[in-house]
Structure formats: structure tokens, C-alpha cells
mmCIF file of C-alpha atoms and ligand atoms in Angstrom:
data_model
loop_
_atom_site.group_PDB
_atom_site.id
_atom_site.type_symbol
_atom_site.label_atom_id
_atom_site.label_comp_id
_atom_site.label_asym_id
_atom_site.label_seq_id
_atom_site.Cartn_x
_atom_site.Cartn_y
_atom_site.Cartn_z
ATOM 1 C CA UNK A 265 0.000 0.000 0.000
ATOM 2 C CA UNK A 266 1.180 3.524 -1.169
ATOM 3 C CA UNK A 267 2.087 5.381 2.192
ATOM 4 C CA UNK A 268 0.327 8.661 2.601
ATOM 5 C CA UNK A 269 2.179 11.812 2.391
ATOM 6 C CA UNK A 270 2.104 14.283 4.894
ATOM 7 C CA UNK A 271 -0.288 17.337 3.145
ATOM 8 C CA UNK A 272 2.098 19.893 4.947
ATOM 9 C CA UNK A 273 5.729 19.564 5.318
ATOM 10 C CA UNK A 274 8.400 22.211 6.472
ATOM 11 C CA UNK A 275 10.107 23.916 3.580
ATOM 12 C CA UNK A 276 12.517 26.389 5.529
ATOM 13 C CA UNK A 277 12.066 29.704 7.020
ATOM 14 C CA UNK A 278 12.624 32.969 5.028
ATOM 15 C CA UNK A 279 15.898 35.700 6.129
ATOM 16 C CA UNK A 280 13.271 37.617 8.585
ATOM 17 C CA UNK A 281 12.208 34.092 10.197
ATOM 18 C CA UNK A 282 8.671 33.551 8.563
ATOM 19 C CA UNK A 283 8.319 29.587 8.193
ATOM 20 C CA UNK A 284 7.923 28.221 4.920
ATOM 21 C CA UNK A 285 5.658 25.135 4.405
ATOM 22 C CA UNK A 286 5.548 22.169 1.166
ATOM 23 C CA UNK A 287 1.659 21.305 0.339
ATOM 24 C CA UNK A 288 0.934 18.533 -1.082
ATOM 25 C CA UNK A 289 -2.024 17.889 -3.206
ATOM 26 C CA UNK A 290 -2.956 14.251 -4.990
ATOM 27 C CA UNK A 291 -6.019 13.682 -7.417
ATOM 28 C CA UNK A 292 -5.821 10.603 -9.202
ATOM 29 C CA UNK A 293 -2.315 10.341 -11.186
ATOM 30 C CA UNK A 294 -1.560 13.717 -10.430
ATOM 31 C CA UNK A 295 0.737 14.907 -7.737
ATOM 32 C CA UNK A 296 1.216 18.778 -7.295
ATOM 33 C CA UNK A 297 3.481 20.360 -4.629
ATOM 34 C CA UNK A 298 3.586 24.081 -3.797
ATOM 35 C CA UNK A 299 5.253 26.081 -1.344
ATOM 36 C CA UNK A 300 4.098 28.790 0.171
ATOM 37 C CA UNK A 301 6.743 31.417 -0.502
ATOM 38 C CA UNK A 302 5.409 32.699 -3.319
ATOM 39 C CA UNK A 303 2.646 30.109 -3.424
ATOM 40 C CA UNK A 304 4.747 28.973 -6.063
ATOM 41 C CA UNK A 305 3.848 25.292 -7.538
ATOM 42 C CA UNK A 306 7.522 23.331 -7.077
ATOM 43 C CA UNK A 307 6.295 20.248 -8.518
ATOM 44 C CA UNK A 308 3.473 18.303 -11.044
ATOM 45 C CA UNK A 309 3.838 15.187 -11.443
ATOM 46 C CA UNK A 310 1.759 13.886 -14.666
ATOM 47 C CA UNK A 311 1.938 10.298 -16.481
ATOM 48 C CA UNK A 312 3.468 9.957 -19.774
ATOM 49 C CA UNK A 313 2.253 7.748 -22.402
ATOM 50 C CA UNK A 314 3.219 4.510 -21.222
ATOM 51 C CA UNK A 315 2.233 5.900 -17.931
ATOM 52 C CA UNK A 316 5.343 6.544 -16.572
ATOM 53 C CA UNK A 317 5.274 9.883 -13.890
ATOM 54 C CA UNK A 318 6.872 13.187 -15.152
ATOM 55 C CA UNK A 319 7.324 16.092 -13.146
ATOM 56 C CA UNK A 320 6.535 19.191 -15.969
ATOM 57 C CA UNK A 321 7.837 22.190 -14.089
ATOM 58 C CA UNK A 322 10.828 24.103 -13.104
ATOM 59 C CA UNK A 323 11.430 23.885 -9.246
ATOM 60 C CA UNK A 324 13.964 23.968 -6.417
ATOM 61 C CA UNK A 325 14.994 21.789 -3.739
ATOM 62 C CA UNK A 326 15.447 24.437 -1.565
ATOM 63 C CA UNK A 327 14.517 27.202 -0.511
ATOM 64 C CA UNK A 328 17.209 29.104 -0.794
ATOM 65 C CA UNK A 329 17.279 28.266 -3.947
ATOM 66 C CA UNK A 330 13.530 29.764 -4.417
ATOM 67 C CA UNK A 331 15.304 33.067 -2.847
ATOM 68 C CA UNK A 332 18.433 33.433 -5.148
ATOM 69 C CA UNK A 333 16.772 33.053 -8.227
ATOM 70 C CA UNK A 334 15.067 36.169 -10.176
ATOM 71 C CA UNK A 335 13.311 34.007 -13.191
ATOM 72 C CA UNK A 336 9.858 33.991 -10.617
ATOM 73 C CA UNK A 337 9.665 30.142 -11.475
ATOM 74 C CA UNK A 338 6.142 28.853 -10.197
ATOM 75 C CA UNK A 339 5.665 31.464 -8.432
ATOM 76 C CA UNK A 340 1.736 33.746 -7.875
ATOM 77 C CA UNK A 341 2.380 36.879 -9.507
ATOM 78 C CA UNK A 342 0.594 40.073 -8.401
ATOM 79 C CA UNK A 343 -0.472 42.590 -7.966
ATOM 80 C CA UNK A 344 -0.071 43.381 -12.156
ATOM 81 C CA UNK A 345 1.460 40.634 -14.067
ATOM 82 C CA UNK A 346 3.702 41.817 -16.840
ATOM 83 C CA UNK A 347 5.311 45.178 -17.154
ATOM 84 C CA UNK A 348 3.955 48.913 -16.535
ATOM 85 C CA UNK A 349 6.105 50.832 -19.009
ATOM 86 C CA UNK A 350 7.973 53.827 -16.824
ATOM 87 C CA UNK A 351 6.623 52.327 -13.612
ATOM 88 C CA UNK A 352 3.769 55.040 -13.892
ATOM 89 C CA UNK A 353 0.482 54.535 -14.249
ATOM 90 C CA UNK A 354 -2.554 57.512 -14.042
ATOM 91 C CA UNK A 355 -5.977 56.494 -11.995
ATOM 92 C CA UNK A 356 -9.237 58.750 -11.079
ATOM 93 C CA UNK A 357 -7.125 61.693 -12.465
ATOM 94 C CA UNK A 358 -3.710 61.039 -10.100
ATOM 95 C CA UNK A 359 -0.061 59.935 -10.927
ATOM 96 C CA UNK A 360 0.928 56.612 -9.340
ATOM 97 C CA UNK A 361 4.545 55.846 -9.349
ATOM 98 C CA UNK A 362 5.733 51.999 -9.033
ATOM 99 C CA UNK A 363 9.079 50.158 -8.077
ATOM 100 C CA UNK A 364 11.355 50.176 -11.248
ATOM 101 C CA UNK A 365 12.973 46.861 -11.644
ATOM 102 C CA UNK A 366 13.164 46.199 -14.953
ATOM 103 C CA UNK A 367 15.116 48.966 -16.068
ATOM 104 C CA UNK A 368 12.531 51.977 -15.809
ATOM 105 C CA UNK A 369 9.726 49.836 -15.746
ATOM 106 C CA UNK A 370 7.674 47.468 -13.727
ATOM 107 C CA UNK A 371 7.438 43.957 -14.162
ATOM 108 C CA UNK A 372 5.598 41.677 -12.096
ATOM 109 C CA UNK A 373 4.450 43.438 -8.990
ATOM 110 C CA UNK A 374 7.832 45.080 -8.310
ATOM 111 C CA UNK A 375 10.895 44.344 -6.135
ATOM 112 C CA UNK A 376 8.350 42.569 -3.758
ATOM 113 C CA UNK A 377 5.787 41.460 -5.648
ATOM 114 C CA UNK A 378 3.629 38.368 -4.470
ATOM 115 C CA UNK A 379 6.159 35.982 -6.019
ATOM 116 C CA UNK A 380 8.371 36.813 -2.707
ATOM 117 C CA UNK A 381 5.961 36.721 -0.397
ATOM 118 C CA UNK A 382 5.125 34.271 2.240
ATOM 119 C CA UNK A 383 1.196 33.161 1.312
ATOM 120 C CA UNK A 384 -0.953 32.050 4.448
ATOM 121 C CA UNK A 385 -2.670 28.901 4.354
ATOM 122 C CA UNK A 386 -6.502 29.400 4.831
ATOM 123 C CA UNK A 387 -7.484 25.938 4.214
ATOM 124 C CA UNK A 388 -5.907 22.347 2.608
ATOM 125 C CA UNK A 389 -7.174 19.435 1.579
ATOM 126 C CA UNK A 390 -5.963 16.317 0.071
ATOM 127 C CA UNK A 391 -6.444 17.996 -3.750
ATOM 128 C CA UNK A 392 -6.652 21.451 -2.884
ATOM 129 C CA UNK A 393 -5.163 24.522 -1.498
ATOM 130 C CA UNK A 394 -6.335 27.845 -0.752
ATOM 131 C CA UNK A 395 -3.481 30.605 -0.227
ATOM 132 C CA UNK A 396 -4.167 34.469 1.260
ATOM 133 C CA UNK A 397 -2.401 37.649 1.548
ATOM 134 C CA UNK A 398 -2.996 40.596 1.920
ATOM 135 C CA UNK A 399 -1.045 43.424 0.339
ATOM 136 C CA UNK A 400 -1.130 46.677 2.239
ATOM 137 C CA UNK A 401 -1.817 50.422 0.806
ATOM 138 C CA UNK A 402 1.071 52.123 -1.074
ATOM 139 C CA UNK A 403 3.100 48.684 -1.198
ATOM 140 C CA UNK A 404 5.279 48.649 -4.273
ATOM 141 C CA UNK A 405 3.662 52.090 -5.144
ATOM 142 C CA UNK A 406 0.017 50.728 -5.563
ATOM 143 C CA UNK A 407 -2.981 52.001 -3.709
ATOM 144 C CA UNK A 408 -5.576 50.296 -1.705
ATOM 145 C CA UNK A 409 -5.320 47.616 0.568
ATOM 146 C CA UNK A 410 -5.798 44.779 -1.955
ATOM 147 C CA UNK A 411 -6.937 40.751 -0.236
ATOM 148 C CA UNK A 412 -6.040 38.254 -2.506
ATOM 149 C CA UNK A 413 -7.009 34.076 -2.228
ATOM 150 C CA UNK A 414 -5.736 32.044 -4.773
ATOM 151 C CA UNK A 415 -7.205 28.415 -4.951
ATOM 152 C CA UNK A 416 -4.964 25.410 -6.567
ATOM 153 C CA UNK A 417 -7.393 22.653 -7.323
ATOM 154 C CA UNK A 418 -6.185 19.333 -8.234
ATOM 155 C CA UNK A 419 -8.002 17.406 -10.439
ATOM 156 C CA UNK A 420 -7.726 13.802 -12.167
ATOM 157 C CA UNK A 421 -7.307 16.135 -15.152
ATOM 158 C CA UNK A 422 -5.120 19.124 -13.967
ATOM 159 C CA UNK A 423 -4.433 22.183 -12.049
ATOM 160 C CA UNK A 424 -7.227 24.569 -11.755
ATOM 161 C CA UNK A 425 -6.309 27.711 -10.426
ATOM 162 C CA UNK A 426 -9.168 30.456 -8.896
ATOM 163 C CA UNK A 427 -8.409 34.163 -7.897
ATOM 164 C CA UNK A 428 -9.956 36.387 -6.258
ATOM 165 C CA UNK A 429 -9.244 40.044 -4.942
ATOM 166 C CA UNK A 430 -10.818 42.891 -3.555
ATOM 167 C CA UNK A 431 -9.594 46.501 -2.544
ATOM 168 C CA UNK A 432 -10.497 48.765 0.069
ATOM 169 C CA UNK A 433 -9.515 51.506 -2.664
ATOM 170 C CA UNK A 434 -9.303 51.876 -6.427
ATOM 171 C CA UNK A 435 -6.630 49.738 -7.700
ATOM 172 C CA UNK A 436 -4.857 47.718 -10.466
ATOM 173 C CA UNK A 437 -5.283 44.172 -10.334
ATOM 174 C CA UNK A 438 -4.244 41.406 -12.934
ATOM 175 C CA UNK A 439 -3.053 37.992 -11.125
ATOM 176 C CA UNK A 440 -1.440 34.955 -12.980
ATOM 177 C CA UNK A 441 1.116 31.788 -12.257
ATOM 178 C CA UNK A 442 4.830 31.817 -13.839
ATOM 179 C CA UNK A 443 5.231 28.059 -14.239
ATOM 180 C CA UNK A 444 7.625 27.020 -16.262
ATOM 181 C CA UNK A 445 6.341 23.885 -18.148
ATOM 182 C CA UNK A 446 8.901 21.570 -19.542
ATOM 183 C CA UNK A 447 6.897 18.665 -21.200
ATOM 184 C CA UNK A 448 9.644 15.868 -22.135
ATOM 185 C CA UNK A 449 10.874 16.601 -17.786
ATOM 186 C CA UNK A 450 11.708 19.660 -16.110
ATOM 187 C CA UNK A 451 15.372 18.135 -16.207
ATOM 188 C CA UNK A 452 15.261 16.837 -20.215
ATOM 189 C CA UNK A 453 16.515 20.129 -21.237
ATOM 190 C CA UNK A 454 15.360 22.860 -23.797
ATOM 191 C CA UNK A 455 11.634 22.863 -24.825
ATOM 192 C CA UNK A 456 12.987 23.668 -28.300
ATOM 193 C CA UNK A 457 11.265 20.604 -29.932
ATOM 194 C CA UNK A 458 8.052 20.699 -27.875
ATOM 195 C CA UNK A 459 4.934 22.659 -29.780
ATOM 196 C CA UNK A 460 2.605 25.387 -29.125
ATOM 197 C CA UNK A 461 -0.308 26.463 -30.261
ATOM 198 C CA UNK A 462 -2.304 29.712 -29.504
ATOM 199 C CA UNK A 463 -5.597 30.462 -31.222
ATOM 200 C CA UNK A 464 -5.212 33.850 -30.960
ATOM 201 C CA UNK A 465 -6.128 36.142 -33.925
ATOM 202 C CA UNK A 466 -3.850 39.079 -32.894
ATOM 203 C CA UNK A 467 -0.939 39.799 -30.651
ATOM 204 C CA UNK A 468 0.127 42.910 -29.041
ATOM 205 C CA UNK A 469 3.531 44.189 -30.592
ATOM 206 C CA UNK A 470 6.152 45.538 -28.451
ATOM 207 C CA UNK A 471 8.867 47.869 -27.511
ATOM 208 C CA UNK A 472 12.685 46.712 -27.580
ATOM 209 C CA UNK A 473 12.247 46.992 -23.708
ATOM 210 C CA UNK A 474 8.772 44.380 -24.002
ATOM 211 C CA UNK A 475 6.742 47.502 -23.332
ATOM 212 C CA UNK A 476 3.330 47.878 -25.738
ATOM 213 C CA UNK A 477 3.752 49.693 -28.528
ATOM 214 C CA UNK A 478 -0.239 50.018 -28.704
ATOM 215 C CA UNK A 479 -0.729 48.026 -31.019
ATOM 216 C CA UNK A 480 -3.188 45.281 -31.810
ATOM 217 C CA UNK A 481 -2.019 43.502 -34.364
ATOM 218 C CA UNK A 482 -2.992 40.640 -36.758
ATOM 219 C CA UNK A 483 -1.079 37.433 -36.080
ATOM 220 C CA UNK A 484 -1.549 36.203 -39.916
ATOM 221 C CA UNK A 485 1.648 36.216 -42.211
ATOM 222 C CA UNK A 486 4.180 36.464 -39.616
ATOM 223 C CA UNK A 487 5.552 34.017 -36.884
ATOM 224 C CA UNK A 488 3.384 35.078 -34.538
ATOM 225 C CA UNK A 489 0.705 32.919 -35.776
ATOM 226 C CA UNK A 490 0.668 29.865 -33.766
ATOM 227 C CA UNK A 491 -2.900 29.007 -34.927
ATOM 228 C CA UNK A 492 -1.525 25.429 -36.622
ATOM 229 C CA UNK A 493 0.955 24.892 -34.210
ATOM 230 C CA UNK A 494 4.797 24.985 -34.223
ATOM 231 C CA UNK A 495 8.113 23.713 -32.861
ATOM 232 C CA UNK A 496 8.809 26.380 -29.921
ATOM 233 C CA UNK A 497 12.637 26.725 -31.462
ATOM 234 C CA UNK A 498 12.096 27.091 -35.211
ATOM 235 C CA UNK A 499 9.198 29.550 -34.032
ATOM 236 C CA UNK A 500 11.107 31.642 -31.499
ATOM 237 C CA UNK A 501 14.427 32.028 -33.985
ATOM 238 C CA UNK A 502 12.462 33.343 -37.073
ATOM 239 C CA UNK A 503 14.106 36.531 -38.428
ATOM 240 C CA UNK A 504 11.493 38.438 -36.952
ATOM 241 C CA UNK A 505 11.876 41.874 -35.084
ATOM 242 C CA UNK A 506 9.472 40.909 -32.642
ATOM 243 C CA UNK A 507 11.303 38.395 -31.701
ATOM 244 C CA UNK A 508 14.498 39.262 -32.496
ATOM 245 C CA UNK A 509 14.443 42.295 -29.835
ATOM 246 C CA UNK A 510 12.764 39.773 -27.353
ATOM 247 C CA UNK A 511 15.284 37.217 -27.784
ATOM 248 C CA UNK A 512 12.294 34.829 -28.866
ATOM 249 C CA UNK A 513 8.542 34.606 -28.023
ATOM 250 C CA UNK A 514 7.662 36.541 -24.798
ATOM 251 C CA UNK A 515 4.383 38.635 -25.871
ATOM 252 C CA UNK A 516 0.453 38.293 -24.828
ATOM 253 C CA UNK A 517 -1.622 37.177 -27.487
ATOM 254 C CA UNK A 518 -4.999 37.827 -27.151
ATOM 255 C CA UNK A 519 -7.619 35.012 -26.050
ATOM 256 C CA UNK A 520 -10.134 35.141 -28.510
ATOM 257 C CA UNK A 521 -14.140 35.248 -27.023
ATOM 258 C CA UNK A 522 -15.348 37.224 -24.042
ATOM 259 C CA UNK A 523 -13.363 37.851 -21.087
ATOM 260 C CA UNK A 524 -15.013 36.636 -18.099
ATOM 261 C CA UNK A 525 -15.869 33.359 -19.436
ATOM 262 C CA UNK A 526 -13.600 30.117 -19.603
ATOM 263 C CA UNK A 527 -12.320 29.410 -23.115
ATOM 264 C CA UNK A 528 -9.107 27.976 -24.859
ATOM 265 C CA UNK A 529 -5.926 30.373 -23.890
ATOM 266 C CA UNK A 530 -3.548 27.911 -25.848
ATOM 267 C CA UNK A 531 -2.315 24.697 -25.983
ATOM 268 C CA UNK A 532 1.495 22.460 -25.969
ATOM 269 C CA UNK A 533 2.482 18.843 -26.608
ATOM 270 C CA UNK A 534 5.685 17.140 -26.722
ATOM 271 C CA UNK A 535 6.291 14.072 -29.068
ATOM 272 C CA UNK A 536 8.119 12.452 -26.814
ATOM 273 C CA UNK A 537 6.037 12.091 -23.463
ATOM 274 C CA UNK A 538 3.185 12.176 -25.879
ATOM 275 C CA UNK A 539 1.810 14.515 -22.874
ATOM 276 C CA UNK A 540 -0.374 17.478 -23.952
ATOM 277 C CA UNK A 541 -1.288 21.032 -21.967
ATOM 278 C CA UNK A 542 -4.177 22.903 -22.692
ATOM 279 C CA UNK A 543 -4.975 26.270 -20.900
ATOM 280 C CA UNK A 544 -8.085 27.516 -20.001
ATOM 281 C CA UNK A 545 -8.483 31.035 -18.767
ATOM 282 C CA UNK A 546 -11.258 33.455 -18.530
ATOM 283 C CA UNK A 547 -8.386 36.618 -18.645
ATOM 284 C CA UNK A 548 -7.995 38.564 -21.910
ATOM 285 C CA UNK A 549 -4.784 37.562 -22.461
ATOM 286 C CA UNK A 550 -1.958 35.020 -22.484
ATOM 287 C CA UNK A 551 2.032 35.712 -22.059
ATOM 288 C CA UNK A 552 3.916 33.087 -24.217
ATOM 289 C CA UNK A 553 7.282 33.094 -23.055
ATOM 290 C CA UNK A 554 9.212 30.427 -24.258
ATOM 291 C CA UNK A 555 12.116 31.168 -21.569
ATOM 292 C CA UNK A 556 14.756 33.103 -22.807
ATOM 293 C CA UNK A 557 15.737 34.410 -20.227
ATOM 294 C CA UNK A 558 16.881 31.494 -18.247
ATOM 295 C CA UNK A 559 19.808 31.893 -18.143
ATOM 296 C CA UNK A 560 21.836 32.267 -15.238
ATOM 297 C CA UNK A 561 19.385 30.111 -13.298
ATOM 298 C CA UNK A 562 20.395 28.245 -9.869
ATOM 299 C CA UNK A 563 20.665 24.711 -10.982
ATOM 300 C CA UNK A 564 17.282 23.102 -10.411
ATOM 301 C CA UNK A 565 15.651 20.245 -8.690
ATOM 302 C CA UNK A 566 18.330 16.892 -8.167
ATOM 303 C CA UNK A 567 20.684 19.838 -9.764
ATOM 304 C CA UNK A 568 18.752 19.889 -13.070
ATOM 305 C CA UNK A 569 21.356 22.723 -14.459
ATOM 306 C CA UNK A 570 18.244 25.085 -16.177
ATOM 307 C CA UNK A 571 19.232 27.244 -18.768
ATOM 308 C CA UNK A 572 17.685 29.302 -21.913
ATOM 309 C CA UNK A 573 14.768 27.468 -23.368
ATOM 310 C CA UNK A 574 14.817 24.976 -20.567
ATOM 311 C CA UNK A 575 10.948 25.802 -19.984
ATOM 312 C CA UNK A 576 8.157 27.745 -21.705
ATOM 313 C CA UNK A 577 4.900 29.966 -19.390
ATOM 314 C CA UNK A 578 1.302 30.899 -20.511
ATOM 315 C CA UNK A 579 0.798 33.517 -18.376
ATOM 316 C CA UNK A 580 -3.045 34.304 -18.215
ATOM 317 C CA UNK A 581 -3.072 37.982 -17.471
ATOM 318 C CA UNK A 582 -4.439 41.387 -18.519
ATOM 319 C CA UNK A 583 -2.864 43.126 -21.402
ATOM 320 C CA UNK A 584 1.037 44.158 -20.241
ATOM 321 C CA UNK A 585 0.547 48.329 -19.491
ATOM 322 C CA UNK A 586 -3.190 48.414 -19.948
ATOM 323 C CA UNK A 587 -2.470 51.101 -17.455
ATOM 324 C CA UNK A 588 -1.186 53.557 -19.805
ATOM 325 C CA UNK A 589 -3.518 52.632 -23.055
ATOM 326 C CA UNK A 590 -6.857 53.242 -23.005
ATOM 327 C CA UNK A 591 -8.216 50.920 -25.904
ATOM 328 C CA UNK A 592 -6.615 47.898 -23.869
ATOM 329 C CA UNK A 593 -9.325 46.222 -21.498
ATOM 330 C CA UNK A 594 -9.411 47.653 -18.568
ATOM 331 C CA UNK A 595 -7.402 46.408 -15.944
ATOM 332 C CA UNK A 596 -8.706 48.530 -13.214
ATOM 333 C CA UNK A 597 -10.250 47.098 -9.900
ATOM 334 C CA UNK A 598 -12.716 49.640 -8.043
ATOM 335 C CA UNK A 599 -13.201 49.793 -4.317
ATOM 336 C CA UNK A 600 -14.779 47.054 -2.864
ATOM 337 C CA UNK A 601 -15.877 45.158 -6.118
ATOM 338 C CA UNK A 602 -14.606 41.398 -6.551
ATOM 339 C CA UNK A 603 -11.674 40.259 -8.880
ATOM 340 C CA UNK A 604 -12.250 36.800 -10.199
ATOM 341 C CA UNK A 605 -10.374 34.392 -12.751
ATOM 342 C CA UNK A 606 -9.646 31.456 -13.411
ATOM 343 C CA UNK A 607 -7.147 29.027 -15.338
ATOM 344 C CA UNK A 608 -7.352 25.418 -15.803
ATOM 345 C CA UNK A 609 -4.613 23.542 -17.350
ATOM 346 C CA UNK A 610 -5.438 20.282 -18.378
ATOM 347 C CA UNK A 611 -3.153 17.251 -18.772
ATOM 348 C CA UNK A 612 -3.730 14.121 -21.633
HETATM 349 C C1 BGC B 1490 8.256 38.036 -19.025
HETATM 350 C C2 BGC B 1490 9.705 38.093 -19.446
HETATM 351 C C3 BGC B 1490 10.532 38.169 -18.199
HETATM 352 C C4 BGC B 1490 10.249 36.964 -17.363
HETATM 353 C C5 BGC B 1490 11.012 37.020 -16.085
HETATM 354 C C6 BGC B 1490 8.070 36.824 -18.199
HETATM 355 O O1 BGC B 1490 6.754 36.756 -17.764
HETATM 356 O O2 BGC B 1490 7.402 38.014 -20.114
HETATM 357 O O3 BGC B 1490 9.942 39.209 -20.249
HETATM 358 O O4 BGC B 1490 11.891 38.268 -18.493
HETATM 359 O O5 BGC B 1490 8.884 36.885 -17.072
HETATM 360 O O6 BGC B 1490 11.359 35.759 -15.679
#
């Protein structure tokens, strides 16, 4: 008989002494493990073909591992996903200045976004887990004392993910998950071979910094249109300016139907696991990044040594700066009125 695994384990303490806990969570074949700096999901575990387990993410060992790394692997990100060009953003006629750390800008949530925070616990069960925090007024330059739960839901068939927020003032709010997916093994190295597909229609273009130009633009005719599928390597080194300046894909596509409502985000499969993603998400938008920026990585679980291309994200999200351009959906969140989304990805 399988023993049963503790749903809770100790994962560490942070520099200022906050304990750090591993969940747990089992439905069916799949085995998910987070940890609650971050709330970051460290492992999933998902048969292969023959049924053989796989673990499809990016993790660490360690925790201090989790806290010298700067690629956000796993991790919650909040309170805005993605980058606010100049770290500026105007609401109800007033100037709000962010933390700059991306160069001038702002890129998920700042120097201490949610990805390096310690998430509390609020309840856990054998499949699921539901994380809080709350972030308080003027942290990272945002106002409004923002509560967010995030629920991980394990299922026979994947990883559901709920959010929810609500502010005692008006704020920004667009919440997603970095995972980095590796589909052939988070230690078989680059994804370069492994496909994606996105059925988006249009893309929006960016800045040599990854800042919106503005633009919504049509995917068709260029190598941004993932529609039939492609190999995430001869896609991402196309002579392409888009993705020249980005050092590959790392842009939001937009999820075509109305926001608010579940509907295919995108989709991945390796040929050599045979094992297939698909992401759900009722955002407006999805981040395909297919990891260029690994490099420099801490080496990774059993000292996996991650590099560029080692694993890919669909990050459901708002548009990147919807702050600062008005035709982009709004990514505003008024006093008191409830953020929800959610994003399913399913394993087969
Ligand atoms: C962004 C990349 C960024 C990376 C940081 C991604 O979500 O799109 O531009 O470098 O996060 O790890």
C-alpha cells in the first residue's frame, strides 16, 4: 500500500524568520506540490504515455534556492502581471509611481511582488489549497489595501487555479502563475522541440524593452501565428523583429471570445512524453514566453542545471501596461468590487 504523504511539510524559514511550508495535493495520477513562498507550484507530477510519472515544471529543492533566483519560477504573480512601461500609471485623475525593476519599468508586482511573499494557508485538503495575503496600501507604489485568495485545485485532469481580490480603494489588479512547463521533464533540457499552439487572432507588438507599442495587431503572415501549431525553437528564432528584440517569443496574445468566461488560452504537446497542456483562462490575455531568459538560473531540482529554453509559461493575465492605453481592457479594480479568474490547465 502507497504510504500517505504528509499534506504539509516544512520547507525552511525565510531571512526575517517567517516559516515556509511544502503542500501537497494528490487527485488521481496527479501529484502537485507548492510552497508557500510565493505560493509557487515546485512540482506536477503527470503520467506519460506509457504511464510513466513526469514532473513538468521548473522547481527547487530548496529554498534558498527559491530566494536566489530572479526568473519567478512557479511562483503567484501580483499585484499586475507583466510590465507597466515607466513604472507610472494615471488612476481617477492622479499619478501613481511603481518600483522600477526592470530597467525603468515594472514587471511583475515590483521588487516585492507576491512571487516573494510568504502566502498564508486558509485551508488544505488532500487535492486542494487555498493561499491568502494581503497586500497593504502604497506597497510597491500601488494604492488600496488589496486581499487576494488564490485556490490550486487538483483534479484527475489538472491544475485549476481560482483568484480572487478585492480593494479597500481603487486599484490595479491582474493575477497569474509563472510556471515554467517543460513537457519531455523539467530536467530533459530545452523545450525547443516541444509545440505550441495559440488560437489567438492578434498579438500585441512591443517595444525593444517588451513595453506595448499600442498596437493590436494581426497574427496572420508572420511568426506570430501559432494558430496550426509549431516547434517552440524554429518559431522563437524566425528573423522576426518581434522576436528578435525579445530574444524569442515573450508577448500576450490575445484570447479570442469574451473575457469573463472560460475558453481555450492555448495549448502544448511534446512528441516524446506524448503529454499534452491545454490552458483555459477566462483573462484577456496570455504571455507566451518560451524562456529566454533562463539563463543564469540556480541549478534546479536533483541539480537539473536550467538554462535558456529549458521551460516555456502561458501567463493568463491582462494586457502588459493596460495602465497607460486606453483601448486595452481595462485592468482597473474599483473599491470594494470582486476580482475573479480562473485558469485550468489540463493534462492528456
Ligand atoms: C516576461 C519576461 C521576463 C520573465 C522574467 C516573463 O513573464 O514576459 O519578459 O523576463 O517573465 O522571468
Amino acid at each position: 500500500m502507497a504510504a500517505t504523504t504528509p499534506r504539509a511539510t516544512p520547507f525552511g524559514a525565510t531571512p526575517d524568520g517567517a516559516p515556509v511550508d511544502l503542500l501537497t495535493l494528490t487527485a488521481g495520477k496527479l501529484t502537485c506540490r507548492i510552497i508557500t513562498y510565493g505560493g509557487a507550484v515546485q512540482s506536477l507530477t503527470v503520467p506519460d504515455r506509457t504511464g510513466r510519472p513526469v514532473d513538468v515544471v521548473l522547481g527547487f529543492d530548496t529554498l534558498e534556492d527559491y530566494l536566489r533566483q530572479d526568473k519567478y519560477i512557479g511562483a503567484l504573480i501580483g499585484r499586475y502581471a507583466n510590465r507597466i512601461g515607466g513604472a507610472r500609471f494615471p488612476l481617477d485623475g492622479r499619478d501613481y509611481a511603481l518600483a522600477a525593476n526592470d530597467g525603468p519599468n515594472h514587471l511583475h508586482g515590483g521588487n516585492v511582488g507576491f512571487d516573494k511573499q510568504v502566502w498564508t494557508v486558509e485551508r488544505l485538503t488532500r487535492n486542494a489549497a487555498v493561499l491568502s495575503l494581503v497586500s497593504p496600501d502604497g506597497q510597491e507604489g500601488y494604492p488600496g489595501t488589496l486581499t487576494v485568495r488564490v485556490t490550486y485545485r487538483l483534479t484527475p485532469g489538472g491544475l485549476e487555479l481560482s483568484y480572487w481580490a478585492q480593494s479597500d480603494a481603487d486599484t490595479l489588479c491582474s493575477l497569474t502563475n509563472h510556471t515554467y512547463f517543460n513537457l519531455d521533464g523539467h530536467a530533459s533540457g530545452p523545450v525547443q522541440r516541444q509545440r505550441v499552439q495559440l488560437p489567438a487572432q492578434f498579438y500585441t507588438p512591443t517595444d525593444p524593452q517588451s513595453i506595448p507599442t499600442g498596437e493590436i495587431a494581426p497574427v496572420a503572415g508572420t511568426p506570430m501565428d501559432l494558430r496550426e501549431g509549431a516547434a517552440i525553437g524554429k518559431g522563437a528564432d524566425r528573423a522576426f523583429v518581434q522576436l528578435r528584440q525579445a530574444g524569442g517569443f515573450d508577448h500576450n496574445w490575445l484570447v479570442p471570445g469574451p473575457i469573463g468566461v472560460l475558453r481555450p488560452a492555448g495549448r502544448a504537446w511534446s512528441d516524446k512524453t506524448g503529454i499534452t497542456l491545454e490552458v483555459f483562462t477566462t483573462q484577456s490575455g496570455v504571455q507566451f514566453y518560451s524562456g529566454n531568459y533562463l539563463d543564469g538560473c540556480p541549478a534546479g531540482k536533483s541539480g537539473a542545471p536550467y538554462a535558456r529554453r529549458w521551460g516555456f509559461c502561458l501567463e493568463t493575465q491582462a494586457f502588459p501596461d493596460a495602465p497607460n492605453i486606453p483601448h486595452f481592457p481595462s485592468a482597473l479594480l474599483s473599491k470594494g468590487k470582486l476580482y475573479r479568474h480562473k485558469t485550468v490547465y489540463r493534462f492528456s
